Structure formats: C-alpha cells, structure tokens
PDB file of C-alpha atoms and ligand atoms in Angstrom:
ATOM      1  CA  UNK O   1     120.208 116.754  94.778  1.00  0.00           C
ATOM      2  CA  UNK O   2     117.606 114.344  96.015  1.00  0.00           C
ATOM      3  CA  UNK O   3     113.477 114.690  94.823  1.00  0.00           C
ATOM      4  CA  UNK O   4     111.781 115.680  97.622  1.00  0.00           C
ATOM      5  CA  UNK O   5     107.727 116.459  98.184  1.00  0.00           C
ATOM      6  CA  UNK O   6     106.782 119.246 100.672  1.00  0.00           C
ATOM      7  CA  UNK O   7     103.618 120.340 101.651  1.00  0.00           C
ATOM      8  CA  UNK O   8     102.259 123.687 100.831  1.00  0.00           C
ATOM      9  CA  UNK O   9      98.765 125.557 101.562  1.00  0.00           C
ATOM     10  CA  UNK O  10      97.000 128.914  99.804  1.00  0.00           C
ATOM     11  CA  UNK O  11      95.702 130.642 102.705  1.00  0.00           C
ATOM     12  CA  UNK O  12      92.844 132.246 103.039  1.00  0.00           C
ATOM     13  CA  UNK O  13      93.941 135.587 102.318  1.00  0.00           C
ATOM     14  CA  UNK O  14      94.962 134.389  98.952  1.00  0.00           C
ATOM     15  CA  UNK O  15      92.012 132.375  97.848  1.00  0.00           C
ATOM     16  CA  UNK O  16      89.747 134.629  98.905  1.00  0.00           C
ATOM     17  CA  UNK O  17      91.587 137.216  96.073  1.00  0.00           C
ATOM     18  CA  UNK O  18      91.301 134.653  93.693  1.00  0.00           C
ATOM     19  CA  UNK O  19      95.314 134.503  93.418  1.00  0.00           C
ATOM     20  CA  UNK O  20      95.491 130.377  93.544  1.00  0.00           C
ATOM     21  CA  UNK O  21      96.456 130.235  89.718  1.00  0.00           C
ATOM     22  CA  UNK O  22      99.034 133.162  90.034  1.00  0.00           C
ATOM     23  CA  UNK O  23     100.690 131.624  93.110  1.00  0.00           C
ATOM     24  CA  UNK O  24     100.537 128.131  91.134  1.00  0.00           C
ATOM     25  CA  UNK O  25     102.460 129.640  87.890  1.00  0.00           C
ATOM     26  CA  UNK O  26     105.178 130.926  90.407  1.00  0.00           C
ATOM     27  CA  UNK O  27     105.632 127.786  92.002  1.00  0.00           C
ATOM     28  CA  UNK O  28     105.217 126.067  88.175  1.00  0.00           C
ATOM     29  CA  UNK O  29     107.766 128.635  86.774  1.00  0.00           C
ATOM     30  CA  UNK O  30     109.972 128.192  89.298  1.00  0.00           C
ATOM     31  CA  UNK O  31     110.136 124.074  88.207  1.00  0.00           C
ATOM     32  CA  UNK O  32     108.473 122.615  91.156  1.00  0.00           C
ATOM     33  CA  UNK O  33     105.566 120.212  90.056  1.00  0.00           C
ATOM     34  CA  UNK O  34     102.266 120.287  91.835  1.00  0.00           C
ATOM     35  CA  UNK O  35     101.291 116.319  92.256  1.00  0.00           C
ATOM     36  CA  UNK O  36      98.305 116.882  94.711  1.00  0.00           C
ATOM     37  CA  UNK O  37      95.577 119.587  95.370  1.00  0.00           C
ATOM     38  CA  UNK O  38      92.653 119.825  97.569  1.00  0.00           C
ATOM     39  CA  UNK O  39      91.014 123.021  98.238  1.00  0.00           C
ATOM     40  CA  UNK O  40      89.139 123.091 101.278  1.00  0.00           C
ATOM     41  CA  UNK O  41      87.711 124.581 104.390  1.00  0.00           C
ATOM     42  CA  UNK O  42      90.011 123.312 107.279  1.00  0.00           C
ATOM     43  CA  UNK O  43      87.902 122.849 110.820  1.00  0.00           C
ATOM     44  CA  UNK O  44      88.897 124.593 114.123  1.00  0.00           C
ATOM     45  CA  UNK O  45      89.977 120.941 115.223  1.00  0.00           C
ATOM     46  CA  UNK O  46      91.911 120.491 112.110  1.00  0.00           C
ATOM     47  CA  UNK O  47      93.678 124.073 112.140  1.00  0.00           C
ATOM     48  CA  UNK O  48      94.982 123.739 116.001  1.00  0.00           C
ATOM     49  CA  UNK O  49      96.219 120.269 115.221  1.00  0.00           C
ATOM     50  CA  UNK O  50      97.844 121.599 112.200  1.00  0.00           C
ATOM     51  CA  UNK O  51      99.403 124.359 114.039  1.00  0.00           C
ATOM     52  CA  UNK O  52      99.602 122.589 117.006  1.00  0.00           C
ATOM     53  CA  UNK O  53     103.792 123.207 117.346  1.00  0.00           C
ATOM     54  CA  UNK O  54     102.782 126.934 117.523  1.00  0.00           C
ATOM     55  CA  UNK O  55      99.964 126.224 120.426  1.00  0.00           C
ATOM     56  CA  UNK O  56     102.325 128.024 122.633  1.00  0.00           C
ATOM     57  CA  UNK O  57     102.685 131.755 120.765  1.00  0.00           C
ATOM     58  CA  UNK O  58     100.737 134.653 121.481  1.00  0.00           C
ATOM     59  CA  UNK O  59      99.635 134.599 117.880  1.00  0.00           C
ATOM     60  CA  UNK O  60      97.722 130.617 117.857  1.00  0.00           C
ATOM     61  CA  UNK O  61      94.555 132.123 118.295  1.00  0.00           C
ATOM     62  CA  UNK O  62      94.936 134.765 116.072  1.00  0.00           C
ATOM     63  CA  UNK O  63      96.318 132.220 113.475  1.00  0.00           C
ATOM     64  CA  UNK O  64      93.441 129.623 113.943  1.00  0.00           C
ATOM     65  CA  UNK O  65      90.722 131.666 113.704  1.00  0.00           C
ATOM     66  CA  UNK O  66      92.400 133.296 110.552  1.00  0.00           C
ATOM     67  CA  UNK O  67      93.251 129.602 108.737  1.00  0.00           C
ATOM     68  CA  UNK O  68      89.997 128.792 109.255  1.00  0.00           C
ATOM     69  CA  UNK O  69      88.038 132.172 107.918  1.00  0.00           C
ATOM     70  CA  UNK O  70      87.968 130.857 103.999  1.00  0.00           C
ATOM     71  CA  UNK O  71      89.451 128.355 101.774  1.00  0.00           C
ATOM     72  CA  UNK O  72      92.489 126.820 101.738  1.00  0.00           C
ATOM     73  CA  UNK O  73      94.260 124.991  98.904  1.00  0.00           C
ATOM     74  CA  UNK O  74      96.201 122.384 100.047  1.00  0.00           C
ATOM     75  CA  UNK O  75      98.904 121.067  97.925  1.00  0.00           C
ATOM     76  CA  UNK O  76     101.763 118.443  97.453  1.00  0.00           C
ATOM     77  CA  UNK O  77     104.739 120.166  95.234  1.00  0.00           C
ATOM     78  CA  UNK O  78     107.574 117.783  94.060  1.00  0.00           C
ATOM     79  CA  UNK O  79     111.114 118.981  92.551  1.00  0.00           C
ATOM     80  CA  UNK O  80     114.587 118.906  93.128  1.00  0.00           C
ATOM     81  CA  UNK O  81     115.547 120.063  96.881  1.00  0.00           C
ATOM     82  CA  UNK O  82     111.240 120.813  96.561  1.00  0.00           C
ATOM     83  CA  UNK O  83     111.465 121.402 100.585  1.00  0.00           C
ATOM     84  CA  UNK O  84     114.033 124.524 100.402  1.00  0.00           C
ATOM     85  CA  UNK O  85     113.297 125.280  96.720  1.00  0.00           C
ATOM     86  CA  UNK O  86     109.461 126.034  98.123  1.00  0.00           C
ATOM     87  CA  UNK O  87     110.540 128.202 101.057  1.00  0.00           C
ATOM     88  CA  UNK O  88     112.458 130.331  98.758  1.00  0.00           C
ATOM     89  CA  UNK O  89     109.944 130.907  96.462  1.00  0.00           C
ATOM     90  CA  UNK O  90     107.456 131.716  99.140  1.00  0.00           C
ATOM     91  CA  UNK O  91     109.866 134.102 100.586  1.00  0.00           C
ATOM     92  CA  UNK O  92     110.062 135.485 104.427  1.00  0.00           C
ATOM     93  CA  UNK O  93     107.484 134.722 106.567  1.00  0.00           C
ATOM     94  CA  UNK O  94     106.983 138.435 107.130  1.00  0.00           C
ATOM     95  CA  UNK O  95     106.435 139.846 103.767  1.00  0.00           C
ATOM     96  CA  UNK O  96     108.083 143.415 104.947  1.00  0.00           C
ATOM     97  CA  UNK O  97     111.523 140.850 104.752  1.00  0.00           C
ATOM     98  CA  UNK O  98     111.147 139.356 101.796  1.00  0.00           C
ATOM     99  CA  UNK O  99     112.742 139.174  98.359  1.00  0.00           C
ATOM    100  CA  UNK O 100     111.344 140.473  95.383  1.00  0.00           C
ATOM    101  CA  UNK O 101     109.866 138.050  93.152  1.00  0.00           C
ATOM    102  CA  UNK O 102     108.580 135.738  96.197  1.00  0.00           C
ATOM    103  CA  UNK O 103     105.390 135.308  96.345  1.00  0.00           C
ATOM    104  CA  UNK O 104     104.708 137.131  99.993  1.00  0.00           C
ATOM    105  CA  UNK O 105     106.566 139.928  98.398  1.00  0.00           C
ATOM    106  CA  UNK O 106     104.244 140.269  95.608  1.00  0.00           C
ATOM    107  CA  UNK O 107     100.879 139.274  97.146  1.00  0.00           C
ATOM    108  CA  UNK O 108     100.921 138.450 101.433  1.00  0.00           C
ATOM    109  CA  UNK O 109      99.120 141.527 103.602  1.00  0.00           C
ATOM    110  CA  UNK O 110     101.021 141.125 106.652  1.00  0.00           C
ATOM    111  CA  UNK O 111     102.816 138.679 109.019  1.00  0.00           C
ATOM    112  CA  UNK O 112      99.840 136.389 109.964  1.00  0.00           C
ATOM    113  CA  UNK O 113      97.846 136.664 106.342  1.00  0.00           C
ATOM    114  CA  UNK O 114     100.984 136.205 104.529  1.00  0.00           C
ATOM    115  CA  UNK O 115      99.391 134.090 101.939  1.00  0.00           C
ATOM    116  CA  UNK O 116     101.366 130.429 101.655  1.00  0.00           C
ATOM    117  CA  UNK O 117     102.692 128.151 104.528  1.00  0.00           C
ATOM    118  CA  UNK O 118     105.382 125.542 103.528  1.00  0.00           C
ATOM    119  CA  UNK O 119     107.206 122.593 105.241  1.00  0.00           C
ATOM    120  CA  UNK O 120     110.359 123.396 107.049  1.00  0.00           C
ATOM    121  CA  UNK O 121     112.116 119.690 107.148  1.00  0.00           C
ATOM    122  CA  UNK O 122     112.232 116.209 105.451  1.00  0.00           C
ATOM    123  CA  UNK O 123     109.897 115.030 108.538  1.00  0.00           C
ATOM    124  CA  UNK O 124     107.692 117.503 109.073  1.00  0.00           C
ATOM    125  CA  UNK O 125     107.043 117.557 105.212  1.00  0.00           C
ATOM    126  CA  UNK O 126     106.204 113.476 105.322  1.00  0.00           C
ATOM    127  CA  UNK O 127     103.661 114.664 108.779  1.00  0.00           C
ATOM    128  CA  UNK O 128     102.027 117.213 107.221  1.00  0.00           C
ATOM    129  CA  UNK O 129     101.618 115.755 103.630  1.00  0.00           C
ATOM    130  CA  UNK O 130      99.941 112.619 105.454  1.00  0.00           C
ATOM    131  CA  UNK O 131      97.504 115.190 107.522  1.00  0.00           C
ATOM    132  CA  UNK O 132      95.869 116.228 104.076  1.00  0.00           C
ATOM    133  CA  UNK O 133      96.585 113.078 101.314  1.00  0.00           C
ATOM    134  CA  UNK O 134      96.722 109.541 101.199  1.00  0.00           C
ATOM    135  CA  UNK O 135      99.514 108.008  98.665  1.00  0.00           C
ATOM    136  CA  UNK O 136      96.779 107.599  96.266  1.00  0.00           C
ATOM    137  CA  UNK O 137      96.169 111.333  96.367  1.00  0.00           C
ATOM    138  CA  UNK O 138      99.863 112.244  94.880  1.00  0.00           C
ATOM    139  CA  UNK O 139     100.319 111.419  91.153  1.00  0.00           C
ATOM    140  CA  UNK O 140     103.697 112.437  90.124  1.00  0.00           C
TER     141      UNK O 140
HETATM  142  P1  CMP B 201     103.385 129.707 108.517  1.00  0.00           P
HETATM  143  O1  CMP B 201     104.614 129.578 107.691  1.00  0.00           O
HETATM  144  O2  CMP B 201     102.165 128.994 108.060  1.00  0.00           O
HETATM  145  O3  CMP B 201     103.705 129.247 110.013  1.00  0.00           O
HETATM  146  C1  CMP B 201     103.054 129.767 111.147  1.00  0.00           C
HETATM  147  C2  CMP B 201     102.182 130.930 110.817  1.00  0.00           C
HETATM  148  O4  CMP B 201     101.895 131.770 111.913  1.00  0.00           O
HETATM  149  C3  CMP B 201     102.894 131.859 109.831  1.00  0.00           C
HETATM  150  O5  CMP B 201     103.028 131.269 108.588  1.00  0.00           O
HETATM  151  C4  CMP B 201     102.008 133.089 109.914  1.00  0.00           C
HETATM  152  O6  CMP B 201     100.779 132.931 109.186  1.00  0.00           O
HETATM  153  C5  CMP B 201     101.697 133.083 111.409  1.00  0.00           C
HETATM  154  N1  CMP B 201     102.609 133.978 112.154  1.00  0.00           N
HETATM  155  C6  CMP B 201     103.944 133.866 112.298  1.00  0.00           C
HETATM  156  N2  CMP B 201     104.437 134.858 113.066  1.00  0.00           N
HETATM  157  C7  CMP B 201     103.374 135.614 113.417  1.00  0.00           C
HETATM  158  C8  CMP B 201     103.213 136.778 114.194  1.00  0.00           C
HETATM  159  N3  CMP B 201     104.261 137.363 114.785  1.00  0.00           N
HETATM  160  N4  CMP B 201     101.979 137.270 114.360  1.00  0.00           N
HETATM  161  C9  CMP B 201     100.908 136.671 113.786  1.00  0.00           C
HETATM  162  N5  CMP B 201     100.988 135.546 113.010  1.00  0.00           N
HETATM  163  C10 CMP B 201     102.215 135.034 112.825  1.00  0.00           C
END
C-alpha cells in the first residue's frame, strides 16, 4: 500500500465543543500521522472556493455560511492508504449512517455540521492540501 497525505478539516461544530484533541487521538489511534495543522477562520471567499464543486446544491449556502461561523482546524494526515483510511475513520457523511466508532458517529449533529471533511481522491487531496499549506508547512 502506497503513503498517501489527505487533507482533513475540524469544522466548526467541533471546535467550537472543544473536541479538536479527541478527534486528533482517533485519527492518532487509528495510525494516521498528523504532519500539518493550522487552525483558522476560513473567509466567505475562501469557503465558496473551497466548496466550490458543491456551488451547484441546494445546501452551498447553507454550507458556507456554516464553514465560516467559527474555527476550523485544518490539517495534513499521512499513513498508509491515509486518503481511504481517513474517510473511514470519519465515517458517513450523514452521521444517522455511520459506523460506530467513527468519529461523526460519536460527535457530528447532523448532515451539514457533521464535524470533519476529508479528501475523496489522490487529486483532489494534492488541490486541497495546496489551498491551505505550502511544502514547508508538512513535516513528516
Ligand atoms: P463534506 O465532506 O465537507 O463535503 C460537503 C459538505 O456539505 C458535507 O461534508 C456536509 O457538511 C455538507 N452536506 C452534505 N450533504 C448535505 C445536505 N444534504 N444538507 C446540508 N449539508 C450537506
């Protein structure tokens, strides 16, 4: 299995419960490594280019306006298969689907404030690591 990097944010609904160190130890526990971290308020500018392949859905309002209500944490993990390892840690995007164990099943509210967002592919994992860190952000 190759190493891979993937990009992965605390949302707002999770920082603003203070739960960035308990979603950390999940991702830590699970073995993925976390070689970058920025916590930050994202602009609106920022959060519609971010989102910008969802511009489209009925929800991209909704979804700005929530990404950009608090902090984020913004993070590069690295591991083994790090891109598919991280989604299945996260869990379902709704948390009513997901697994126990995962971190929307023990801590997302709904849907939209559903806690963690993570890369889906190899190149949308190298876009969206770039939109938050330069290389000599990531220390592996
Ligand atoms: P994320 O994995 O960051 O990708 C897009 C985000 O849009 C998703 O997590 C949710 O926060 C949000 N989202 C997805 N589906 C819906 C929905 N049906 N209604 C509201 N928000 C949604």
């Amino acid at each position: 299995m190759a190493i891979e990097r993937t990009l992965s944010i605390i949302k707002p609904d999770a920082t603003e419960r203070n739960l960035t160190g308990k979603i950390n130890a999940l991702f830590e526990d699970s073995g993925l490594r976390i070689v970058a971290q920025r916590r930050i308020r994202l602009s609106r500018e920022q959060a519609e280019t971010f989102y910008e392949v969802h511009k489209e859905r009925s929800f991209f309002g909704e979804l700005v306006d929530y990404m950009i209500s608090g902090p984020v944490v913004a993070q590069v993990l690295e591991g083994e298969n790090a891109i598919a390892h991280h989604r299945e840690i996260m869990g379902a995007t709704n948390p009513a689907n997901a697994e126990p164990g995962t971190v929307r099943k023990e801590f997302a509210l709904n849907v939209q404030e559903n806690s963690v967002h993570g890369s889906d592919s190899v190149e949308t994992a190298a876009k969206e690591i770039s939109f938050f860190f330069s290389d000599a952000d990531i220390v592996g």
